[in-house]
XYZ file of C-alpha atoms in Angstrom:
517
model
C -40.479 46.624 11.518
C -40.013 48.631 14.725
C -42.777 49.324 17.198
C -42.773 51.683 20.174
C -44.073 50.668 23.611
C -44.654 52.997 26.577
C -44.358 51.175 29.929
C -46.239 52.491 32.922
C -45.060 51.498 36.403
C -46.583 52.164 39.849
C -43.404 53.104 41.633
C -39.546 53.261 41.655
C -38.987 49.506 41.549
C -40.182 46.626 39.334
C -39.955 42.857 39.560
C -37.065 40.982 38.043
C -39.196 39.144 35.469
C -40.649 42.475 34.310
C -37.175 43.941 33.910
C -35.930 40.830 32.041
C -38.956 40.940 29.668
C -38.495 44.591 28.793
C -34.747 44.352 28.378
C -35.221 41.301 26.075
C -37.712 43.218 23.981
C -35.339 46.190 23.768
C -32.348 43.950 22.806
C -34.297 42.111 20.143
C -34.414 45.166 17.913
C -38.028 44.389 17.190
C -39.415 46.834 19.775
C -38.296 50.291 20.866
C -39.162 51.251 24.397
C -39.215 54.978 23.854
C -40.626 56.025 27.226
C -41.042 54.793 30.735
C -43.246 56.545 33.299
C -43.001 56.066 37.033
C -44.979 57.200 39.967
C -48.465 56.412 38.761
C -50.749 55.479 41.637
C -51.812 51.841 41.950
C -55.336 51.037 40.809
C -55.808 47.862 42.781
C -56.204 47.077 46.434
C -53.118 46.807 48.625
C -51.398 43.390 48.804
C -52.635 40.926 51.343
C -50.445 39.773 54.250
C -49.943 36.451 52.519
C -48.785 38.107 49.361
C -46.301 40.293 51.272
C -44.966 37.318 53.194
C -44.562 35.238 50.044
C -42.787 38.000 48.274
C -40.528 38.680 51.253
C -39.570 35.009 51.425
C -38.177 35.278 47.940
C -35.866 38.253 48.420
C -32.842 36.009 48.298
C -33.885 34.688 44.927
C -32.501 36.892 42.067
C -35.501 36.062 39.917
C -37.885 37.609 42.510
C -36.034 40.657 43.727
C -37.223 44.139 42.899
C -34.855 46.405 41.060
C -34.483 50.133 40.934
C -35.835 51.463 37.649
C -32.958 53.794 37.105
C -30.432 50.917 37.525
C -32.184 48.722 34.916
C -33.204 51.022 32.102
C -30.001 52.949 31.474
C -30.519 52.420 27.720
C -34.179 53.324 27.708
C -35.397 56.902 27.931
C -36.957 57.407 31.367
C -39.576 60.082 32.035
C -40.804 60.857 35.508
C -44.323 61.996 36.258
C -47.798 60.889 35.200
C -48.386 59.425 31.789
C -50.859 62.163 30.822
C -48.173 64.834 31.201
C -45.011 63.108 29.980
C -43.138 64.863 27.133
C -42.892 61.679 25.108
C -46.601 61.688 24.514
C -46.109 64.359 21.875
C -45.447 61.319 19.648
C -47.748 58.654 21.108
C -46.389 55.095 21.139
C -47.998 52.178 19.348
C -48.882 50.412 22.625
C -48.989 51.070 26.365
C -48.049 48.236 28.744
C -49.205 48.733 32.336
C -47.147 46.814 34.921
C -48.564 45.589 38.176
C -51.442 47.551 39.534
C -50.532 50.685 37.662
C -53.506 52.922 36.965
C -54.529 52.968 33.351
C -53.439 56.340 31.894
C -56.176 58.540 30.491
C -54.741 58.426 27.018
C -56.632 55.370 25.744
C -58.174 57.001 22.609
C -54.761 58.313 21.491
C -52.922 54.966 21.485
C -53.266 53.068 18.160
C -53.093 49.584 19.712
C -54.486 50.469 23.102
C -53.436 49.767 26.721
C -52.569 46.148 27.628
C -51.706 44.106 30.680
C -50.127 40.700 31.066
C -52.220 38.639 33.505
C -52.283 35.091 34.738
C -55.111 32.704 35.196
C -54.975 29.204 36.691
C -53.643 27.821 39.934
C -53.573 30.766 42.401
C -54.934 33.670 40.351
C -53.730 37.031 41.503
C -55.545 40.170 40.425
C -52.167 41.869 40.757
C -51.589 40.359 37.269
C -48.288 38.474 36.869
C -47.379 38.945 40.489
C -45.918 35.786 42.140
C -47.961 32.986 40.560
C -46.022 32.354 37.299
C -42.616 31.776 38.907
C -43.548 30.282 42.240
C -46.594 28.029 41.779
C -46.067 24.546 40.299
C -48.621 23.379 37.759
C -50.107 24.902 34.612
C -49.894 28.639 34.245
C -51.969 30.563 31.730
C -50.492 33.806 30.453
C -53.047 36.166 29.031
C -52.415 39.422 27.167
C -55.494 41.586 27.646
C -56.530 45.036 26.456
C -58.798 47.541 28.058
C -61.429 48.635 25.582
C -63.091 52.009 25.426
C -66.217 50.784 27.236
C -64.142 49.512 30.226
C -64.295 45.789 29.384
C -61.287 43.420 29.074
C -60.483 41.892 25.688
C -58.260 38.778 25.329
C -55.589 39.347 22.691
C -53.172 36.412 23.081
C -52.618 33.549 25.486
C -50.117 30.856 26.354
C -50.134 27.859 28.648
C -46.884 26.805 30.395
C -45.849 24.074 32.841
C -44.243 25.762 35.793
C -42.284 23.624 38.286
C -41.722 23.959 42.068
C -37.982 23.271 42.095
C -36.708 25.888 39.690
C -37.758 29.543 40.006
C -35.082 30.343 37.386
C -36.561 28.000 34.847
C -40.041 29.353 35.431
C -38.696 32.884 35.100
C -37.125 32.107 31.731
C -40.364 30.525 30.474
C -42.485 33.481 31.627
C -40.127 36.093 30.241
C -39.797 34.432 26.819
C -43.528 33.857 26.525
C -44.413 37.388 27.542
C -42.084 38.802 24.896
C -43.507 36.515 22.223
C -47.106 37.415 23.060
C -46.282 41.080 22.822
C -44.361 40.786 19.576
C -47.088 38.593 18.012
C -49.761 41.155 18.800
C -47.626 44.031 17.500
C -47.163 42.179 14.208
C -50.809 41.188 13.826
C -52.815 43.481 16.090
C -56.171 41.801 16.142
C -57.750 39.928 18.988
C -57.970 36.138 18.883
C -60.626 33.862 20.258
C -59.629 32.453 23.613
C -59.348 28.665 23.129
C -57.502 27.582 26.261
C -59.534 29.152 29.045
C -62.445 31.366 29.883
C -61.071 34.621 31.257
C -62.743 37.465 33.060
C -61.992 39.880 35.910
C -64.520 38.183 38.168
C -62.507 34.920 37.915
C -59.543 36.348 39.715
C -58.905 35.870 43.434
C -56.501 37.261 45.979
C -53.635 35.200 47.404
C -54.651 34.500 51.043
C -53.253 32.605 53.969
C -55.294 29.565 52.821
C -53.651 29.750 49.403
C -50.235 29.958 51.166
C -50.940 26.720 53.008
C -52.116 25.058 49.765
C -48.934 26.225 48.070
C -46.712 24.809 50.833
C -48.572 21.478 50.770
C -48.474 21.148 46.973
C -44.794 21.978 46.936
C -44.044 19.309 49.479
C -46.145 16.774 47.587
C -44.503 17.706 44.270
C -41.052 17.233 45.814
C -41.908 13.746 47.039
C -43.518 12.850 43.688
C -40.447 14.051 41.830
C -38.281 11.554 43.737
C -40.779 8.725 43.282
C -41.314 9.450 39.616
C -37.613 9.655 38.750
C -36.129 7.036 41.068
C -38.751 4.393 41.755
C -41.219 4.604 38.820
C -40.908 4.617 35.074
C -43.184 4.716 32.035
C -43.208 1.619 29.848
C -44.820 2.159 26.448
C -46.169 -0.319 23.904
C -47.748 -0.231 20.453
C -51.005 -1.802 19.353
C -53.536 -1.973 16.585
C -57.232 -0.972 16.518
C -60.152 -0.533 14.107
C -60.513 3.152 13.794
C -61.180 5.811 11.111
C -60.189 9.426 10.928
C -63.804 10.487 11.321
C -63.896 8.685 14.661
C -61.156 10.955 16.070
C -63.587 13.885 15.946
C -66.004 12.491 18.500
C -64.703 9.481 20.495
C -63.578 10.282 24.011
C -61.474 7.152 24.682
C -59.695 4.760 22.367
C -61.459 1.485 21.561
C -59.985 -1.863 22.492
C -56.374 -2.346 21.447
C -54.488 -5.470 20.366
C -51.120 -4.854 21.976
C -47.847 -6.028 20.554
C -45.694 -8.413 22.566
C -43.424 -6.011 24.477
C -39.674 -6.196 24.396
C -37.895 -7.581 27.468
C -36.790 -5.680 30.505
C -37.406 -1.941 30.622
C -37.158 -1.512 26.848
C -40.345 -0.430 25.047
C -42.026 0.337 21.715
C -43.650 3.742 20.981
C -44.430 6.297 18.246
C -46.029 3.991 15.631
C -46.772 4.955 12.012
C -48.580 2.771 9.436
C -47.487 2.363 5.808
C -49.691 0.590 3.239
C -46.958 -0.867 1.003
C -47.205 -3.276 -1.907
C -45.953 -6.045 0.432
C -48.801 -5.284 2.870
C -49.277 -2.949 5.823
C -46.160 -2.212 7.828
C -45.617 -0.388 11.101
C -42.636 1.895 11.718
C -41.939 2.514 15.394
C -39.333 3.596 17.962
C -37.596 0.785 19.905
C -36.260 2.399 23.057
C -33.325 0.771 24.845
C -33.252 1.514 28.599
C -29.628 0.641 29.105
C -28.364 3.253 26.623
C -31.347 5.593 26.970
C -31.581 5.812 23.141
C -34.049 4.727 20.479
C -33.786 2.906 17.226
C -36.273 2.865 14.334
C -37.774 -0.550 13.679
C -40.240 -1.994 11.129
C -42.719 -4.722 11.613
C -46.021 -6.147 10.457
C -49.476 -5.416 11.943
C -49.003 -8.335 14.374
C -45.843 -6.773 15.813
C -43.850 -9.905 15.296
C -40.048 -9.888 14.725
C -39.440 -6.135 14.291
C -36.320 -5.399 12.354
C -34.033 -2.426 12.964
C -33.870 -0.115 9.974
C -32.072 2.872 11.621
C -29.769 2.994 14.580
C -27.374 5.404 16.286
C -25.210 7.063 17.200
C -27.724 9.232 18.966
C -31.427 8.851 19.595
C -34.064 8.276 16.975
C -37.868 8.230 17.444
C -41.174 9.347 15.882
C -40.640 7.787 12.417
C -43.270 9.465 10.264
C -43.525 7.487 7.016
C -45.406 8.613 3.886
C -45.538 8.097 0.128
C -44.724 10.866 -2.398
C -44.027 10.721 -6.137
C -44.083 6.938 -6.126
C -41.502 6.520 -3.363
C -41.671 5.896 0.404
C -40.035 8.481 2.693
C -39.436 8.642 6.466
C -38.649 11.677 8.705
C -37.599 10.304 12.096
C -36.905 12.594 14.972
C -33.109 13.047 15.282
C -32.695 16.044 17.566
C -29.462 14.614 18.977
C -27.990 15.431 15.572
C -29.424 18.975 15.679
C -31.242 18.588 12.349
C -34.301 17.235 10.568
C -33.385 14.668 7.923
C -35.377 12.956 5.152
C -34.724 9.197 4.608
C -35.690 6.937 1.721
C -37.667 3.895 2.804
C -37.690 0.744 0.697
C -39.909 -1.876 2.291
C -37.757 -4.686 0.835
C -34.446 -3.261 2.165
C -33.630 -3.564 5.883
C -32.296 -0.004 6.274
C -33.265 3.661 5.904
C -30.979 5.691 3.680
C -30.600 9.480 4.310
C -31.526 11.475 1.241
C -31.710 15.116 2.351
C -31.245 17.337 5.399
C -34.386 19.370 5.493
C -33.473 21.660 8.431
C -30.026 22.283 9.872
C -29.275 23.696 13.328
C -32.838 22.907 14.437
C -33.416 20.351 17.228
C -36.911 19.446 16.058
C -39.058 17.128 18.137
C -41.824 14.969 16.638
C -41.532 16.599 13.201
C -44.733 16.025 11.262
C -44.966 16.770 7.493
C -48.135 17.268 5.461
C -48.745 18.451 1.910
C -51.714 20.799 1.725
C -52.920 22.491 -1.425
C -49.631 21.848 -3.224
C -47.434 23.226 -0.453
C -45.378 21.290 2.136
C -45.683 22.077 5.826
C -43.789 20.811 8.871
C -45.002 21.025 12.502
C -42.436 20.573 15.318
C -41.643 21.342 18.905
C -38.033 21.670 20.046
C -35.731 19.855 22.445
C -34.648 23.105 23.916
C -35.100 22.518 27.652
C -37.049 25.621 28.652
C -39.741 25.164 25.970
C -39.785 21.428 25.298
C -43.330 20.415 24.342
C -44.852 23.860 24.742
C -43.722 25.854 21.717
C -45.071 24.854 18.319
C -42.933 25.768 15.267
C -44.041 25.672 11.670
C -41.903 25.470 8.526
C -42.980 25.420 4.873
C -41.553 24.584 1.395
C -42.658 24.316 -2.158
C -40.809 21.026 -2.629
C -40.223 18.153 -0.187
C -36.453 18.483 -0.506
C -36.693 22.205 0.345
C -35.562 24.788 0.838
C -37.632 24.944 4.039
C -38.532 28.385 5.486
C -39.611 29.267 9.066
C -43.080 30.615 9.565
C -43.179 34.385 10.339
C -45.118 33.831 13.563
C -42.785 31.170 15.049
C -43.442 29.904 17.552
C -47.033 29.847 16.210
C -48.401 28.575 19.549
C -47.396 28.151 23.200
C -49.421 25.502 24.942
C -48.368 22.516 27.051
C -51.710 20.908 26.200
C -51.881 21.065 22.406
C -48.606 21.961 20.771
C -46.463 18.807 20.495
C -47.471 16.678 17.423
C -49.124 13.280 17.971
C -49.280 11.747 14.459
C -50.032 12.548 10.820
C -52.440 15.278 9.845
C -55.641 14.312 8.001
C -58.399 16.035 6.026
C -62.159 15.469 6.216
C -64.533 17.279 3.831
C -61.927 19.910 3.064
C -61.033 20.599 6.675
C -57.517 20.001 8.016
C -57.022 18.351 11.392
C -53.857 17.871 13.475
C -53.448 15.376 16.333
C -51.511 16.953 19.249
C -50.305 15.661 22.605
C -52.074 16.710 25.813
C -49.305 16.853 28.397
C -51.188 18.988 30.854
C -51.389 16.420 33.658
C -48.689 13.974 32.574
C -46.414 13.386 29.591
C -48.459 11.620 26.927
C -51.703 11.817 28.946
C -53.923 11.878 25.805
C -54.413 13.369 22.383
C -56.327 16.465 21.332
C -57.551 17.012 17.801
C -56.848 20.487 16.473
C -58.660 21.933 13.469
C -56.368 24.144 11.452
C -58.308 27.371 10.848
C -55.682 29.411 9.039
C -52.520 28.165 7.217
C -50.271 30.441 5.245
C -46.661 31.552 5.379
C -47.753 34.651 7.356
C -50.622 33.380 9.491
C -51.539 30.329 11.496
C -54.474 29.471 13.762
C -56.013 26.289 15.155
C -58.669 25.325 17.634
C -59.363 22.198 19.738
C -62.318 20.107 18.578
C -61.919 16.919 20.655
C -59.832 15.276 23.357
C -59.217 11.494 23.355
C -58.137 9.503 26.397
C -56.192 6.218 26.462
C -57.840 2.853 26.128
C -58.541 1.285 29.550
C -56.465 -1.769 30.323
C -52.862 -2.791 30.632
C -51.503 0.390 28.949
C -54.183 2.796 30.112
C -52.040 5.520 31.724
C -51.778 7.563 28.450
C -51.044 7.620 24.791
C -49.398 10.185 22.480
C -49.343 8.899 18.878
C -52.122 7.771 16.476
C -51.746 6.840 12.800
C -54.618 5.660 10.603
C -54.904 4.170 7.127
C -58.479 3.374 6.084
C -59.954 1.510 9.044
C -56.574 0.348 10.325
C -55.030 2.262 13.201
C -51.824 1.981 15.198
C -51.536 3.720 18.571
C -49.236 3.587 21.575
C -49.998 3.435 25.260
C -48.107 3.510 28.570
C -48.241 1.946 31.979
C -46.200 2.655 35.131
C -43.661 0.163 36.384
C -41.584 -0.064 39.582
C -37.854 0.451 39.160
C -34.881 1.692 41.159
C -32.507 4.154 39.491
C -29.570 4.894 41.832
C -28.119 7.248 39.256
C -31.231 9.411 39.139
C -31.279 9.563 42.918
C -27.714 10.891 42.997
C -28.540 13.456 40.330
C -31.470 14.774 42.454
C -29.311 14.868 45.587
C -26.574 16.836 43.831
C -29.130 19.256 42.448
C -30.552 19.789 45.906
C -34.057 18.797 44.928
């Protein structure tokens, strides 16, 4: 289905990220940009001196340079003059997208889906919408698609939450462009507003970028550069697995994990992580990842609830982790993460046999991360993120099938969610009183910082929605820096946790020096 968008700009040049987003929309075939109006007066105040200086400092960065409209949109019909008098308005578009501070055209009642802006909230909030913040400021950036209503208020339509980094403007630009396109396409396909779950947004929450913000940005960038070296060269996360007394109902209200009985950790820098519990005829077993620091790869191991003598049941080539194990039709199955093989495979698990045997490839050409299966109302569903570097841990993908073996089909809204703080799966889904809940990783402050419980509000091949109902922090103690997996059976629970250890990685230091970071 094709949609038409009119783009309003406040002058003869636009920012690179705006051009990239529009050209990506045009190339996708999903959207037709049938008109482009220039010369509309700006509606906001002039840029501050700090904003002009920051933008000027980026002129040598291709991602930040301004481009002539005529040079960019050679394939898009271009109409000069105000939006109210353009000839293309004889056939009004589905949507009007106002860039920058462009004045909202006086055609609001005639546009079926209204007039929208893409704005940012979080870190240094600029009321010049997506000005410099998304690609320059390290931290968490909220992208918000808003619509101006007839009574002059702002309505939140879609939102995304990304992790932007200080050392790669290009990477930030790719994230912002891809997410902007997805938010627009998602709204065009299902043009109803959604309830803002990630942040509270309002015009009065925005602030100008001042000299004080410029000093803060410089300081945070320097600190982030130092922390990058320390984190990659001199520090490392060491994970471990443990058991606790915990029920699914507890996950809806506890704020930190209770006391954990930790397994005896492997030697050196190796570690255990990603535990899943299986209540077999031989007794409860724990499937987990055994990570080997020397090869930087993981094996799948199986052990008892005491963690003693884990035996390897699946090994390389390649990396394996997150071994979700479940029972279906009288047999035990396991779906480990195997994104190095660029697929999602189903393995048969026999508790008495010391090896997993591959039975089916569920998804090919899909580098799924932390793939989590659940059967709901007779239908199979799979939640995943992807290894793909620019969206690792932020983009949630959903697949569905009538039968476990497939065929599996992608959800029409994929990615169904973009959020660094609640997309990546963190263990099996569970149901309480007919309501479906999904544990997800909160990677906002650090990888594996905690787990958020998401209530699935809508689940169908065409629609998906969820909301956060609780956040759980790690158990204080020896592995109290974070956790990112929880699996429960009855009152038995297995979780993981991490602590920070001192190391020295000369190879990592050389990589950073070669990259100029």
